Amino acid sequence: MNVIMTEGYVISEEIKVLKTTDAIPLCRFTFSTPTHKLNCLITGKQAYAFLYEVEKGTRLSLTGRINNRNQFVVLNYDVLAKPSYFGQIFNYKGHRLPFAKSRQIE
């Protein structure tokens, strides 16, 4: 079994939780390294912590292996940096708002 270590950013809009028949949680996300885009899976108890800690734009260090479907199976992860939301506007429920399009008033 070849173990691979890589660093990069999460580029998925959302981390998807897939249902399995044996009730083991399985999370899927897309990860971008300087050379590749990887489809990643994380399972077990780590999936719950991962789902809570990580969002789009988070910089991670991953350790894992490639399975027979060319998916990167994460064995261990470290959060290197969270995305910065400095200067962005949020609504009352804590969701980010898109920047308003400027209108010309005549």
Short mmCIF file of C-alpha atoms in Angstrom, two decimals:
data_model
loop_
_atom_site.label_atom_id
_atom_site.label_comp_id
_atom_site.label_asym_id
_atom_site.label_seq_id
_atom_site.Cartn_x
_atom_site.Cartn_y
_atom_site.Cartn_z
CA MET A 1 0.00 0.00 0.00
CA ASN A 2 1.50 3.32 -1.11
CA VAL A 3 0.83 6.25 1.24
CA ILE A 4 0.72 9.72 -0.30
CA MET A 5 1.07 13.08 1.47
CA THR A 6 -0.16 16.25 -0.22
CA GLU A 7 -1.20 19.83 0.51
CA GLY A 8 -3.83 21.97 -1.16
CA TYR A 9 -7.28 23.52 -0.89
CA VAL A 10 -10.85 22.21 -0.66
CA ILE A 11 -12.70 23.43 -3.75
CA SER A 12 -16.08 21.73 -3.22
CA GLU A 13 -19.00 24.07 -2.57
CA GLU A 14 -20.26 21.57 -0.02
CA ILE A 15 -18.93 18.40 1.53
CA LYS A 16 -21.36 15.61 0.72
CA VAL A 17 -22.28 12.88 3.18
CA LEU A 18 -23.02 9.64 1.38
CA LYS A 19 -25.24 6.94 2.86
CA THR A 20 -23.81 3.45 3.19
CA THR A 21 -25.58 0.19 3.95
CA ASP A 22 -23.38 -0.60 6.97
CA ALA A 23 -24.05 2.79 8.70
CA ILE A 24 -20.45 4.03 8.44
CA PRO A 25 -20.34 7.76 7.59
CA LEU A 26 -18.66 8.60 4.29
CA CYS A 27 -17.83 12.17 3.21
CA ARG A 28 -16.87 13.16 -0.33
CA PHE A 29 -15.14 16.38 -1.38
CA THR A 30 -12.94 17.76 -4.16
CA PHE A 31 -9.38 18.75 -3.30
CA SER A 32 -7.04 20.84 -5.44
CA THR A 33 -3.28 20.42 -5.33
CA PRO A 34 -0.85 22.47 -7.46
CA THR A 35 -0.78 19.67 -10.05
CA HIS A 36 -4.07 17.71 -9.71
CA LYS A 37 -7.72 17.82 -8.69
CA LEU A 38 -8.59 14.86 -6.49
CA ASN A 39 -11.91 13.30 -5.56
CA CYS A 40 -11.47 12.47 -1.89
CA LEU A 41 -13.27 10.23 0.58
CA ILE A 42 -13.04 10.21 4.36
CA THR A 43 -14.80 7.62 6.51
CA GLY A 44 -15.46 6.64 10.09
CA LYS A 45 -15.32 8.92 13.11
CA GLN A 46 -12.96 11.30 11.29
CA ALA A 47 -15.81 12.13 8.88
CA TYR A 48 -17.84 13.87 11.59
CA ALA A 49 -14.94 16.05 12.74
CA PHE A 50 -13.99 16.77 9.12
CA LEU A 51 -17.53 17.85 8.28
CA TYR A 52 -17.53 20.25 11.24
CA GLU A 53 -14.06 21.75 10.69
CA VAL A 54 -13.66 22.06 6.93
CA GLU A 55 -15.37 24.24 4.32
CA LYS A 56 -14.60 25.56 0.85
CA GLY A 57 -11.23 27.31 0.72
CA THR A 58 -9.71 25.53 3.71
CA ARG A 59 -6.03 24.66 3.25
CA LEU A 60 -5.29 21.06 4.26
CA SER A 61 -2.48 18.58 4.50
CA LEU A 62 -3.75 15.10 3.60
CA THR A 63 -2.26 11.66 4.05
CA GLY A 64 -3.91 8.79 2.24
CA ARG A 65 -3.91 6.34 -0.62
CA ILE A 66 -5.48 5.98 -4.06
CA ASN A 67 -8.14 3.27 -4.39
CA ASN A 68 -9.01 1.25 -7.51
CA ARG A 69 -11.53 3.93 -8.65
CA ASN A 70 -8.87 6.69 -8.59
CA GLN A 71 -10.33 8.27 -5.45
CA PHE A 72 -8.04 9.56 -2.72
CA VAL A 73 -8.96 7.82 0.55
CA VAL A 74 -7.93 10.08 3.42
CA LEU A 75 -6.22 8.35 6.34
CA ASN A 76 -5.24 11.51 8.22
CA TYR A 77 -5.71 15.26 7.71
CA ASP A 78 -4.43 18.48 9.25
CA VAL A 79 -6.07 21.88 8.87
CA LEU A 80 -3.35 24.36 7.89
CA ALA A 81 -5.48 27.48 7.35
CA LYS A 82 -9.15 28.42 7.38
CA PRO A 83 -10.55 30.77 4.72
CA SER A 84 -10.61 34.46 5.61
CA TYR A 85 -13.91 36.32 5.46
CA PHE A 86 -12.49 39.76 6.24
CA GLY A 87 -14.56 42.47 4.57
CA GLN A 88 -17.48 40.24 3.57
CA ILE A 89 -21.08 40.89 4.58
CA PHE A 90 -23.23 38.33 6.41
CA ASN A 91 -27.00 38.18 6.90
CA TYR A 92 -28.71 37.69 10.25
CA LYS A 93 -28.46 33.86 10.01
CA GLY A 94 -24.70 33.93 9.46
CA HIS A 95 -24.71 33.19 5.72
CA ARG A 96 -22.42 35.16 3.44
CA LEU A 97 -24.12 37.59 1.09
CA PRO A 98 -22.95 38.07 -2.49
CA PHE A 99 -21.73 41.50 -3.45
CA ALA A 100 -24.58 43.67 -4.71
CA LYS A 101 -24.52 44.57 -8.37
CA SER A 102 -24.11 48.28 -8.84
CA ARG A 103 -27.00 50.07 -10.47
CA GLN A 104 -26.81 53.40 -12.16
CA ILE A 105 -29.52 55.77 -10.99
CA GLU A 106 -30.68 58.13 -13.68
#
